[in-house]
Amino acid sequence: MDPECSRLLPALCTVLADPRQPVADDTCLEKLLDWFKTISEAGSSLLLLQENPCLVELLFQVLRPQDLSARVLSFSLRLAGIFAAQEDCFQYLQQGELLPGLFGEAGPVGQAAWTAPTVRSGWIQGLRSLVQHPSALHFLADCGALDTVFSLQGDSSLFVASAAGQLLAHILGLSMRGPAEGLPSLQAPDWPACAQKIVGHLEESLRSTAPPQVTQALNVLTTTFGHCHSPWTRVLWERLGPLVACLLEEDPLPAAHSLVDLLLSVARSPVLSSDCGLWETLAQTLRHLSPTQAGPLALGILKLQDCPQALRAQAFGVLLQPLACVLKAADQAPGPPGLLEGITGDSVTVDTLLSSKSACAGLLCRTLAHLELLQPLPQRPSPWPQAPLLGAAVTILRFCNGSAAPASDVGGRLCALLAGCVRVQRAALDFLGTLSQETGPQELVTQVFSVLLEHLRSPDSSATVLKKAFQATLRWLLSSPKTPGCCDLDPHTQLFLREVPELAEQLLRDPESYVRASAVTAMGQLSSQGLHATAASPEHPGGQQKSLLVELLRILSEDSEGFPRRAVMQVFTQWLRDGHADVTEDTERFVARVLQAASRDLDWEVRAQGLELALVFLAQTLGQPGSHCPYAVAPPQATLRSPPAQALQALCRVRLFEFAFRALFDCDRPVAQKSCDLLLFLRARTVPHSGPQEAGGSPDVVSVEAALQRWRAGEQGPPLGDLEPETVLAVLRSMDLEGLRGALAESSDHVEESPQSLLQDVLAAVGVLGENQADCY
Amino acid sequence: AGQDVGRSCILVSIAGKNVMLDCGMHMGFNDDRRFPDFSYITRNGRLTDFLDCVIISHFHLDHCGALPYFSEMVGYDGPIYMTHPTQAICPILLEDYRKIAVDKKGEANFFTSQMIKDCMKKVVAVRLHQTVQVDDELEIKAYYAGHVLGAAMFQIKVGSESVVYTGDYNMTPDRHLGAAWIDKCRPNLLITESTYATTIRDSKRCRERDFLKKVHETVERGGKVLIPVFALGRAQELCILLETFWERMNLKAPIYFSTGLTEKANHYYKLFITWTNQKIRKTFVQRNMFEFKHIKAFDRAFADNPGPMVVFATPGMLHAGQSLQIFRKWAGNEKNMVIMPGYCVQGTVGHKILSGQRKLEMEGRQVLEVKMQVEYMSFSAHADAKGIMQLVGQAEPESVLLVHGEAKKMEFLKQKIEQEFRVNCYMPANGETVTLPTSPSIPVGISLGLLKREMAQGLLPDIRKPRLLHGTLIVKDSSFRLVSSEQALKELGLAEHQLRFTCRVQLHDSRKEQETAARVYSHLKSILKDHCVQHLPDGSVTVESILVQAAAHSEDPGTKVLLVSWTYQDEELGSYLTALLKKGLPQAPS
């Protein structure tokens, strides 16, 4: 520990132990614990306590009957736990009978302070830190703390209840480690005492008729199987698995969510996944759960690496069922044979869908979200039923906006339930967007385009639906054939390709800045895909493109909000990277204009993005050797070649140096940092063999350095004008960029965040901040 | 905000709907602890499925700071409601904070600008007193809360159950905002902030006069005044205060406000002028209060100018950026002054100087000696104890839950509320759940036929005398209707089943069954004069729906068995008659 901190520590402990001195800020106690934890992890806690006896005194203070605040009591419990995590320190504290006094029955457990959740939380967190070694396990068994942990599983505080469950899993894992490792027998007497007690408690809970108790047991087991993959967990499952399976026989199923979590956690465990009985239990559970509950389990099963094909098919069937019902209700064929076959007529699913509006919306939204998660995964089922899924999404959207007229009774009722249901519309549009990654039968794609256009044009669409429709539309556009206006496209698609960019262009002038920003990004992407020029007349090909560049430059220099300007910078950087036609026409002019606009911007992110663009230009101009990262300062010497003089001339012409030099002293640290990196990269590429040296002292160099001084002082000053490469190189050589980078890399509050500063603050705040502390903004 | 004034984030489950109230962050932490731990909301499934909506009460970061994290990093994709001004100003503060966070730690594990943008696109803006239908069952309504521009209290209603969440509010108008107001909406629960649970705030006038006096004195002696503020919010109140004072006293010293923000603030205050108080609205046509004559945009070069000046600079706790730069320049001169108008978290220079530290270590082991005067002058606008009681009285809730305050002070207010209003008051700690039983009233439609029949009985409806109404309850398409049983049968296409009670009564009578029946008939006829008693040809006797038949006893010829049966409707008469027969028949002349 820092000597200065050591000096302050006794005063801190006195303040903490004094009930008349309220500690000003509860974050201070948290930060103190962080600090002690760091110290303990780095060295011996025993030594720390021996060198700073005030800490042990503080812990003893807690044992004395006095009106100590709940926060300090909680702090002390956690602190004791941190120290006792090391076995020698644990023994040291045990000598004074300190630990039973804190964590045993004589401690806060039986006192009035226990009613404060923060004390219970401190107690359990203290124990969690403490239980790291065999001595701690004996202590637990002796002091009766386990029973308290059991009861805290049902605590009124979520934090305490959850921590209690986690602690039990941790204790179980720890006690089975060591001598019991390997394969213990199924018989309880062979198990260590703590493990016996916990497993007994779990068994009892699983047999309980009270759902909360069952849930608690399932959660402890989920944590255990999720975190521990030792062989003994197999024995544990052999012992408790049958009890879990028994739960399936109950109606209604208790704690269905927790059961799903547990089964998936067991299935993911490498020790247990080869168990055939497990797959049977999973299959049985899938059949047992209601359609709403079964979704997460089905998705979890499909994500598993090794799982019997039959179970995968069953799980996929469960996921698809609600959509199959929708398709059937719309009197549509459920797709090519073999895809949705056999899962079309599940009456339970239909009943759920028709039971109420919220149940219907809930099931459909969940189903769509699960399939959306599944779609991009490599282990998704193959073949993927793209066509029926597209059909289902379109049908749902038509049910929602009232443009469907199903003849069937179920269809009619679904229509009534889903009419205007914004939640389902949003989910279906998201799903439709995901499906754009793959194409489908032309007829269906046409339907997709038409339903999307319906949503975009409809005055009834809510704002959030409109947004989702637009996003889905863009995804389809950007992944659809890149030959717009192609004569083999049907009229609908052609219309679509023409209308959407027009719509996006209108949104560039939307009153809402977020919308303008998104429109900028969309237009940038569309243009990159060559989809923006569709409306241009054949006589002036590219006429529209030009105007987009001009329009984006206008936004960059005129828009009053940061979001659209940042979006423009991102589009421009991407265009430069991709060699967009408008950029390559006159790259230097483009870069010069953008940098000029960015340098004047008040938004630090625009300036930082300007440096990003400058870096791309730099790499393109100087040529990037191999896969060398632009931020790496010292590339291998062998790859270095001096850049041609004209490359440096080009950088001078676009005024990249002035931009970077100004940014170096930017009042916003991230900008300065980025500029520093850029200049270091440049120096490494241009003056590889020379370290910092005196600048030549030419008049140009002197004037540049004078300007740098002014900028450093925060003055604006006139522009530098045209610079010669030699001048720039000389200035670069003379600068201590490494030193600057080191200074910038430190966080701006590293001094205030130091432990010493923390101790000073706690001590200084005593008795001063009383009145201010609750005063929040 | 359970028993503390940290981040506010409250989850309410009401009649099957789940609503998150505020999504704040804790400014005192730089790691994950600054955000609420959302993993506690639902262990399984997506938040979007679990939550029906998120409501943000106002733009302060302890109420909205975790929103981009929640929506873009944790993955909530459902609707977010806030008022128009909050929607406009929220991203400015988020950007401000993001800038500081990035400045301190780099971009790691913090939301990006893009995320703020995407998050704000999910927002649905609401107007005051407009009932917004989140879905078919859940509706919300915003009320004016004072505090800062756009701050609102929200009523959340599902069927007949409702909750009101106040966010932060102020019950007394100030220079630019009005006082909070709410209907007598009698919610099941009122969740109210309690920052000043035990304080009866001193007169605002005194505080303002004190502030102006201190600024004036410093400027008069040629000193510079630094006022660190957050970009928008209470800063505008102070600006109006100084502007008016400068005008009145004809002062010449310049007042500056951080670059870029004055314009922005002006823009929003003009845009949302309807949210300010009456005086500002009235004078707006002649003179916009937010177009300041004396307050100019600040350039960082101005800090070195000689002579007095007043500078409003961000951020508010002197933890980075411009305000800290200016502070470093001015701290060494005892003629200068810094006024902290709000609370500062530990780890900031603001916190240090407020706790009286005068030698501050700066970067590179340099020590900055603070010789300038340091003042704390709270301008936060929360309701005091009196104001909170006033609001409880206004809304008349069935129970009250205190948040956003300190445990000890809450305890005091809780007792006061329970005594004065005779309602339960709760003050859960962070992570604790409070469960309130409600008795929801279920609206039922009554058929015209049934009502007419009731009216025919002659009694006029009287609101003070509840009446029993018999009928059949039909639940169809989640609506409830009470109709007459005939109509129910007809509507549901059901046949009527008759339920009859039966009873056997034994009589000592050795005569023939017919004679016993005749004796029963004459007995009843003589007693039940108001009823229609009949002797049917088959020998049985009827009184209304009650049927009495006499039969021989299978074993004892001296005993006859009377079989009595009656319908549910004649239950009273049936019981009476049975009791009567059990007493036996009068002696007949032999």
PDB file of N, CA and C in Angstrom, chain A residues 25 27 30-31 34 156 158 257 261 357 366 369 430 468 514 518 561 566 604-605 668-669 747-749 751-752 757 761 764 769 772-777, chain B residues 26-28 33 44 46 49 60 77 87 91 95 98-99 103-104 113 121 136 195-196 268 343 346-347 351-352 355 357 361 376 378 380 382 406 431-432:
ATOM      1  N   ASP A  25     -21.068   9.689   0.974  1.00  0.00           N
ATOM      2  CA  ASP A  25     -21.482   9.219  -0.336  1.00  0.00           C
ATOM      3  C   ASP A  25     -21.367   7.698  -0.354  1.00  0.00           C
ATOM      4  N   THR A  27     -21.167   5.709  -2.694  1.00  0.00           N
ATOM      5  CA  THR A  27     -20.238   5.182  -3.702  1.00  0.00           C
ATOM      6  C   THR A  27     -18.834   5.071  -3.120  1.00  0.00           C
ATOM      7  N   GLU A  30     -18.234   1.664  -1.725  1.00  0.00           N
ATOM      8  CA  GLU A  30     -18.042   0.707  -2.819  1.00  0.00           C
ATOM      9  C   GLU A  30     -16.626   0.815  -3.376  1.00  0.00           C
ATOM     10  N   LYS A  31     -16.182   2.053  -3.554  1.00  0.00           N
ATOM     11  CA  LYS A  31     -14.856   2.259  -4.137  1.00  0.00           C
ATOM     12  C   LYS A  31     -13.750   1.819  -3.166  1.00  0.00           C
ATOM     13  N   ASP A  34     -13.506  -1.828  -3.574  1.00  0.00           N
ATOM     14  CA  ASP A  34     -12.775  -2.131  -4.812  1.00  0.00           C
ATOM     15  C   ASP A  34     -11.275  -2.071  -4.556  1.00  0.00           C
ATOM     16  N   SER A 156     -36.880 -10.838   0.343  1.00  0.00           N
ATOM     17  CA  SER A 156     -37.697  -9.835  -0.366  1.00  0.00           C
ATOM     18  C   SER A 156     -36.851  -8.998  -1.313  1.00  0.00           C
ATOM     19  N   LEU A 158     -34.436  -8.796  -4.365  1.00  0.00           N
ATOM     20  CA  LEU A 158     -33.998  -9.613  -5.499  1.00  0.00           C
ATOM     21  C   LEU A 158     -32.499  -9.858  -5.450  1.00  0.00           C
ATOM     22  N   HIS A 257     -40.194 -21.677 -16.615  1.00  0.00           N
ATOM     23  CA  HIS A 257     -39.044 -20.946 -17.150  1.00  0.00           C
ATOM     24  C   HIS A 257     -37.735 -21.456 -16.570  1.00  0.00           C
ATOM     25  N   ASP A 261     -34.445 -23.340 -18.324  1.00  0.00           N
ATOM     26  CA  ASP A 261     -33.063 -22.895 -18.122  1.00  0.00           C
ATOM     27  C   ASP A 261     -32.177 -24.039 -17.649  1.00  0.00           C
ATOM     28  N   LYS A 357     -56.167 -11.170 -27.417  1.00  0.00           N
ATOM     29  CA  LYS A 357     -55.316 -10.341 -28.248  1.00  0.00           C
ATOM     30  C   LYS A 357     -53.874 -10.356 -27.745  1.00  0.00           C
ATOM     31  N   ARG A 366     -42.904 -13.531 -30.012  1.00  0.00           N
ATOM     32  CA  ARG A 366     -41.839 -14.396 -29.514  1.00  0.00           C
ATOM     33  C   ARG A 366     -41.353 -15.330 -30.602  1.00  0.00           C
ATOM     34  N   ALA A 369     -39.282 -13.495 -33.085  1.00  0.00           N
ATOM     35  CA  ALA A 369     -37.978 -13.121 -32.519  1.00  0.00           C
ATOM     36  C   ALA A 369     -37.053 -14.334 -32.438  1.00  0.00           C
ATOM     37  N   ASP A 430     -39.298  -6.648 -38.612  1.00  0.00           N
ATOM     38  CA  ASP A 430     -37.925  -7.014 -38.256  1.00  0.00           C
ATOM     39  C   ASP A 430     -37.566  -8.361 -38.863  1.00  0.00           C
ATOM     40  N   LYS A 468     -39.676   0.755 -38.832  1.00  0.00           N
ATOM     41  CA  LYS A 468     -39.296  -0.639 -39.061  1.00  0.00           C
ATOM     42  C   LYS A 468     -39.504  -1.015 -40.525  1.00  0.00           C
ATOM     43  N   TYR A 514     -32.688  12.687 -35.826  1.00  0.00           N
ATOM     44  CA  TYR A 514     -32.351  11.263 -35.886  1.00  0.00           C
ATOM     45  C   TYR A 514     -32.765  10.674 -37.218  1.00  0.00           C
ATOM     46  N   SER A 518     -30.402   8.939 -40.123  1.00  0.00           N
ATOM     47  CA  SER A 518     -30.621   7.604 -40.698  1.00  0.00           C
ATOM     48  C   SER A 518     -30.786   7.694 -42.203  1.00  0.00           C
ATOM     49  N   GLU A 561     -27.746  19.998 -36.142  1.00  0.00           N
ATOM     50  CA  GLU A 561     -27.607  18.897 -35.184  1.00  0.00           C
ATOM     51  C   GLU A 561     -26.417  18.011 -35.539  1.00  0.00           C
ATOM     52  N   ARG A 566     -22.519  13.723 -38.334  1.00  0.00           N
ATOM     53  CA  ARG A 566     -21.683  12.544 -38.081  1.00  0.00           C
ATOM     54  C   ARG A 566     -21.975  11.462 -39.119  1.00  0.00           C
ATOM     55  N   TRP A 604     -17.203  17.173 -31.553  1.00  0.00           N
ATOM     56  CA  TRP A 604     -15.916  16.474 -31.532  1.00  0.00           C
ATOM     57  C   TRP A 604     -15.946  15.189 -32.344  1.00  0.00           C
ATOM     58  N   GLU A 605     -17.113  14.565 -32.446  1.00  0.00           N
ATOM     59  CA  GLU A 605     -17.151  13.304 -33.190  1.00  0.00           C
ATOM     60  C   GLU A 605     -16.985  13.540 -34.683  1.00  0.00           C
ATOM     61  N   ASP A 668     -10.982  18.356 -26.962  1.00  0.00           N
ATOM     62  CA  ASP A 668     -11.550  17.037 -26.681  1.00  0.00           C
ATOM     63  C   ASP A 668     -10.491  15.969 -26.881  1.00  0.00           C
ATOM     64  N   ARG A 669     -10.213  15.283 -25.801  1.00  0.00           N
ATOM     65  CA  ARG A 669      -9.116  14.327 -25.775  1.00  0.00           C
ATOM     66  C   ARG A 669      -9.170  13.248 -26.870  1.00  0.00           C
ATOM     67  N   SER A 747      -6.369   8.699 -18.286  1.00  0.00           N
ATOM     68  CA  SER A 747      -7.722   9.237 -18.205  1.00  0.00           C
ATOM     69  C   SER A 747      -7.680  10.604 -17.527  1.00  0.00           C
ATOM     70  N   SER A 748      -8.622  11.454 -17.899  1.00  0.00           N
ATOM     71  CA  SER A 748      -8.555  12.832 -17.431  1.00  0.00           C
ATOM     72  C   SER A 748      -8.754  12.926 -15.923  1.00  0.00           C
ATOM     73  N   ASP A 749      -9.359  11.882 -15.342  1.00  0.00           N
ATOM     74  CA  ASP A 749      -9.588  11.968 -13.898  1.00  0.00           C
ATOM     75  C   ASP A 749      -8.726  10.968 -13.133  1.00  0.00           C
ATOM     76  N   VAL A 751      -6.099  11.316 -11.516  1.00  0.00           N
ATOM     77  CA  VAL A 751      -5.650  11.813 -10.215  1.00  0.00           C
ATOM     78  C   VAL A 751      -6.793  11.713  -9.201  1.00  0.00           C
ATOM     79  N   GLU A 752      -7.982  12.178  -9.623  1.00  0.00           N
ATOM     80  CA  GLU A 752      -9.132  12.168  -8.713  1.00  0.00           C
ATOM     81  C   GLU A 752      -9.578  10.751  -8.387  1.00  0.00           C
ATOM     82  N   SER A 757      -6.741   9.921  -3.267  1.00  0.00           N
ATOM     83  CA  SER A 757      -7.768  10.956  -3.443  1.00  0.00           C
ATOM     84  C   SER A 757      -9.085  10.523  -2.796  1.00  0.00           C
ATOM     85  N   ASP A 761     -10.996  12.381   0.175  1.00  0.00           N
ATOM     86  CA  ASP A 761     -12.376  12.838   0.001  1.00  0.00           C
ATOM     87  C   ASP A 761     -13.273  12.376   1.143  1.00  0.00           C
ATOM     88  N   ALA A 764     -12.348  14.353   4.185  1.00  0.00           N
ATOM     89  CA  ALA A 764     -12.698  15.775   4.084  1.00  0.00           C
ATOM     90  C   ALA A 764     -14.202  15.986   4.184  1.00  0.00           C
ATOM     91  N   LEU A 769     -20.597  17.665   4.160  1.00  0.00           N
ATOM     92  CA  LEU A 769     -21.545  17.516   3.054  1.00  0.00           C
ATOM     93  C   LEU A 769     -22.954  17.165   3.506  1.00  0.00           C
ATOM     94  N   ASN A 772     -25.773  18.700   1.618  1.00  0.00           N
ATOM     95  CA  ASN A 772     -25.772  18.693   0.151  1.00  0.00           C
ATOM     96  C   ASN A 772     -26.047  17.326  -0.445  1.00  0.00           C
ATOM     97  N   GLN A 773     -25.869  16.286   0.363  1.00  0.00           N
ATOM     98  CA  GLN A 773     -25.759  14.983  -0.265  1.00  0.00           C
ATOM     99  C   GLN A 773     -27.028  14.514  -0.964  1.00  0.00           C
ATOM    100  N   ALA A 774     -28.164  14.931  -0.471  1.00  0.00           N
ATOM    101  CA  ALA A 774     -29.379  14.442  -1.094  1.00  0.00           C
ATOM    102  C   ALA A 774     -29.827  15.352  -2.223  1.00  0.00           C
ATOM    103  N   ASP A 775     -29.037  16.351  -2.473  1.00  0.00           N
ATOM    104  CA  ASP A 775     -29.471  17.346  -3.419  1.00  0.00           C
ATOM    105  C   ASP A 775     -29.074  16.917  -4.811  1.00  0.00           C
ATOM    106  N   CYS A 776     -30.002  16.377  -5.527  1.00  0.00           N
ATOM    107  CA  CYS A 776     -29.629  15.780  -6.796  1.00  0.00           C
ATOM    108  C   CYS A 776     -30.099  16.636  -7.958  1.00  0.00           C
ATOM    109  N   TYR A 777     -29.205  17.263  -8.622  1.00  0.00           N
ATOM    110  CA  TYR A 777     -29.474  18.038  -9.841  1.00  0.00           C
ATOM    111  C   TYR A 777     -30.712  18.905  -9.714  1.00  0.00           C
TER     112      TYR A 777
ATOM    113  N   HIS B  26     -26.112   6.100 -12.484  1.00  0.00           N
ATOM    114  CA  HIS B  26     -25.471   6.645 -11.299  1.00  0.00           C
ATOM    115  C   HIS B  26     -24.201   7.349 -11.741  1.00  0.00           C
ATOM    116  N   MET B  27     -24.149   8.653 -11.504  1.00  0.00           N
ATOM    117  CA  MET B  27     -22.996   9.422 -11.968  1.00  0.00           C
ATOM    118  C   MET B  27     -21.748   9.127 -11.135  1.00  0.00           C
ATOM    119  N   GLY B  28     -21.924   8.480  -9.997  1.00  0.00           N
ATOM    120  CA  GLY B  28     -20.799   8.280  -9.092  1.00  0.00           C
ATOM    121  C   GLY B  28     -19.909   7.097  -9.455  1.00  0.00           C
ATOM    122  N   ARG B  33     -21.469  -0.493 -12.692  1.00  0.00           N
ATOM    123  CA  ARG B  33     -22.368  -0.142 -11.600  1.00  0.00           C
ATOM    124  C   ARG B  33     -23.106   1.163 -11.858  1.00  0.00           C
ATOM    125  N   ASN B  44     -35.555 -15.144 -18.063  1.00  0.00           N
ATOM    126  CA  ASN B  44     -35.753 -15.827 -19.333  1.00  0.00           C
ATOM    127  C   ASN B  44     -36.357 -14.863 -20.333  1.00  0.00           C
ATOM    128  N   ARG B  46     -36.789 -12.342 -23.782  1.00  0.00           N
ATOM    129  CA  ARG B  46     -36.311 -11.021 -24.157  1.00  0.00           C
ATOM    130  C   ARG B  46     -37.076  -9.959 -23.395  1.00  0.00           C
ATOM    131  N   ASP B  49     -40.232  -8.637 -24.958  1.00  0.00           N
ATOM    132  CA  ASP B  49     -41.467  -9.392 -24.759  1.00  0.00           C
ATOM    133  C   ASP B  49     -42.037  -9.168 -23.381  1.00  0.00           C
ATOM    134  N   HIS B  60     -32.991  14.496 -16.873  1.00  0.00           N
ATOM    135  CA  HIS B  60     -31.799  14.352 -16.035  1.00  0.00           C
ATOM    136  C   HIS B  60     -31.241  12.938 -16.147  1.00  0.00           C
ATOM    137  N   ASP B  77     -36.411  -3.390 -27.334  1.00  0.00           N
ATOM    138  CA  ASP B  77     -36.808  -2.831 -28.621  1.00  0.00           C
ATOM    139  C   ASP B  77     -38.268  -2.366 -28.625  1.00  0.00           C
ATOM    140  N   GLN B  87     -37.721  14.522 -25.073  1.00  0.00           N
ATOM    141  CA  GLN B  87     -37.188  13.834 -26.249  1.00  0.00           C
ATOM    142  C   GLN B  87     -36.132  14.691 -26.955  1.00  0.00           C
ATOM    143  N   PRO B  91     -31.055  13.684 -25.637  1.00  0.00           N
ATOM    144  CA  PRO B  91     -29.825  13.305 -26.329  1.00  0.00           C
ATOM    145  C   PRO B  91     -28.679  14.298 -26.127  1.00  0.00           C
ATOM    146  N   GLU B  95     -25.209  12.995 -24.863  1.00  0.00           N
ATOM    147  CA  GLU B  95     -23.992  13.267 -25.623  1.00  0.00           C
ATOM    148  C   GLU B  95     -22.945  13.922 -24.736  1.00  0.00           C
ATOM    149  N   ARG B  98     -21.575  11.301 -22.505  1.00  0.00           N
ATOM    150  CA  ARG B  98     -20.776  10.363 -23.285  1.00  0.00           C
ATOM    151  C   ARG B  98     -19.392  10.931 -23.556  1.00  0.00           C
ATOM    152  N   LYS B  99     -19.381  12.217 -23.849  1.00  0.00           N
ATOM    153  CA  LYS B  99     -18.129  12.887 -24.140  1.00  0.00           C
ATOM    154  C   LYS B  99     -17.185  12.784 -22.935  1.00  0.00           C
ATOM    155  N   ASP B 103     -13.805  10.651 -22.647  1.00  0.00           N
ATOM    156  CA  ASP B 103     -12.636  11.418 -22.278  1.00  0.00           C
ATOM    157  C   ASP B 103     -11.882  10.732 -21.141  1.00  0.00           C
ATOM    158  N   LYS B 104     -12.651  10.107 -20.255  1.00  0.00           N
ATOM    159  CA  LYS B 104     -12.021   9.472 -19.098  1.00  0.00           C
ATOM    160  C   LYS B 104     -11.492   8.090 -19.420  1.00  0.00           C
ATOM    161  N   SER B 113     -22.420   7.242 -30.074  1.00  0.00           N
ATOM    162  CA  SER B 113     -23.308   8.290 -30.563  1.00  0.00           C
ATOM    163  C   SER B 113     -24.431   7.692 -31.424  1.00  0.00           C
ATOM    164  N   LYS B 121     -34.708   7.251 -31.625  1.00  0.00           N
ATOM    165  CA  LYS B 121     -35.693   6.968 -32.682  1.00  0.00           C
ATOM    166  C   LYS B 121     -36.812   6.061 -32.187  1.00  0.00           C
ATOM    167  N   ASP B 136     -54.307  -2.193 -26.144  1.00  0.00           N
ATOM    168  CA  ASP B 136     -55.742  -2.162 -25.867  1.00  0.00           C
ATOM    169  C   ASP B 136     -56.076  -1.936 -24.401  1.00  0.00           C
ATOM    170  N   THR B 195     -36.834  13.557  -2.232  1.00  0.00           N
ATOM    171  CA  THR B 195     -35.503  14.145  -2.027  1.00  0.00           C
ATOM    172  C   THR B 195     -35.483  15.031  -0.781  1.00  0.00           C
ATOM    173  N   TYR B 196     -36.478  15.895  -0.682  1.00  0.00           N
ATOM    174  CA  TYR B 196     -36.534  16.798   0.471  1.00  0.00           C
ATOM    175  C   TYR B 196     -37.626  16.354   1.439  1.00  0.00           C
ATOM    176  N   TYR B 268     -34.555  25.427 -27.745  1.00  0.00           N
ATOM    177  CA  TYR B 268     -35.526  24.533 -27.130  1.00  0.00           C
ATOM    178  C   TYR B 268     -36.530  25.271 -26.257  1.00  0.00           C
ATOM    179  N   TYR B 343     -25.323  19.196  -6.661  1.00  0.00           N
ATOM    180  CA  TYR B 343     -24.597  18.161  -5.940  1.00  0.00           C
ATOM    181  C   TYR B 343     -23.448  17.602  -6.793  1.00  0.00           C
ATOM    182  N   GLN B 346     -18.422  11.897  -5.588  1.00  0.00           N
ATOM    183  CA  GLN B 346     -17.032  11.716  -5.193  1.00  0.00           C
ATOM    184  C   GLN B 346     -16.190  11.419  -6.442  1.00  0.00           C
ATOM    185  N   GLY B 347     -14.953  11.894  -6.397  1.00  0.00           N
ATOM    186  CA  GLY B 347     -14.080  11.658  -7.541  1.00  0.00           C
ATOM    187  C   GLY B 347     -14.080  12.829  -8.501  1.00  0.00           C
ATOM    188  N   HIS B 351     -16.584  17.950  -5.875  1.00  0.00           N
ATOM    189  CA  HIS B 351     -16.776  17.292  -4.583  1.00  0.00           C
ATOM    190  C   HIS B 351     -15.659  17.688  -3.624  1.00  0.00           C
ATOM    191  N   LYS B 352     -14.449  17.726  -4.151  1.00  0.00           N
ATOM    192  CA  LYS B 352     -13.298  18.041  -3.297  1.00  0.00           C
ATOM    193  C   LYS B 352     -13.403  19.452  -2.721  1.00  0.00           C
ATOM    194  N   SER B 355     -16.039  19.939  -0.114  1.00  0.00           N
ATOM    195  CA  SER B 355     -15.751  19.388   1.217  1.00  0.00           C
ATOM    196  C   SER B 355     -14.599  20.133   1.871  1.00  0.00           C
ATOM    197  N   GLN B 357     -11.506  20.939   0.653  1.00  0.00           N
ATOM    198  CA  GLN B 357     -10.102  20.701   0.300  1.00  0.00           C
ATOM    199  C   GLN B 357      -9.589  21.908  -0.488  1.00  0.00           C
ATOM    200  N   GLU B 361      -4.309  17.954  -5.893  1.00  0.00           N
ATOM    201  CA  GLU B 361      -3.256  17.417  -6.740  1.00  0.00           C
ATOM    202  C   GLU B 361      -3.774  17.374  -8.168  1.00  0.00           C
ATOM    203  N   TYR B 376     -21.648  26.929  -2.143  1.00  0.00           N
ATOM    204  CA  TYR B 376     -22.635  25.947  -2.584  1.00  0.00           C
ATOM    205  C   TYR B 376     -24.003  26.594  -2.476  1.00  0.00           C
ATOM    206  N   SER B 378     -27.794  25.608  -3.609  1.00  0.00           N
ATOM    207  CA  SER B 378     -28.643  24.647  -4.314  1.00  0.00           C
ATOM    208  C   SER B 378     -29.762  25.341  -5.085  1.00  0.00           C
ATOM    209  N   SER B 380     -31.643  23.195  -7.113  1.00  0.00           N
ATOM    210  CA  SER B 380     -32.435  22.087  -7.627  1.00  0.00           C
ATOM    211  C   SER B 380     -33.884  22.308  -7.213  1.00  0.00           C
ATOM    212  N   HIS B 382     -36.950  20.526  -6.242  1.00  0.00           N
ATOM    213  CA  HIS B 382     -37.776  19.400  -5.800  1.00  0.00           C
ATOM    214  C   HIS B 382     -38.838  19.904  -4.831  1.00  0.00           C
ATOM    215  N   GLU B 406     -33.445   9.672   0.979  1.00  0.00           N
ATOM    216  CA  GLU B 406     -32.621   8.927   1.922  1.00  0.00           C
ATOM    217  C   GLU B 406     -33.488   8.208   2.930  1.00  0.00           C
ATOM    218  N   GLY B 431     -33.810  -3.153  -5.186  1.00  0.00           N
ATOM    219  CA  GLY B 431     -33.908  -4.603  -5.337  1.00  0.00           C
ATOM    220  C   GLY B 431     -35.085  -5.219  -4.612  1.00  0.00           C
ATOM    221  N   GLU B 432     -35.769  -4.437  -3.789  1.00  0.00           N
ATOM    222  CA  GLU B 432     -36.904  -4.990  -3.045  1.00  0.00           C
ATOM    223  C   GLU B 432     -38.196  -4.835  -3.830  1.00  0.00           C
TER     224      GLU B 432
END
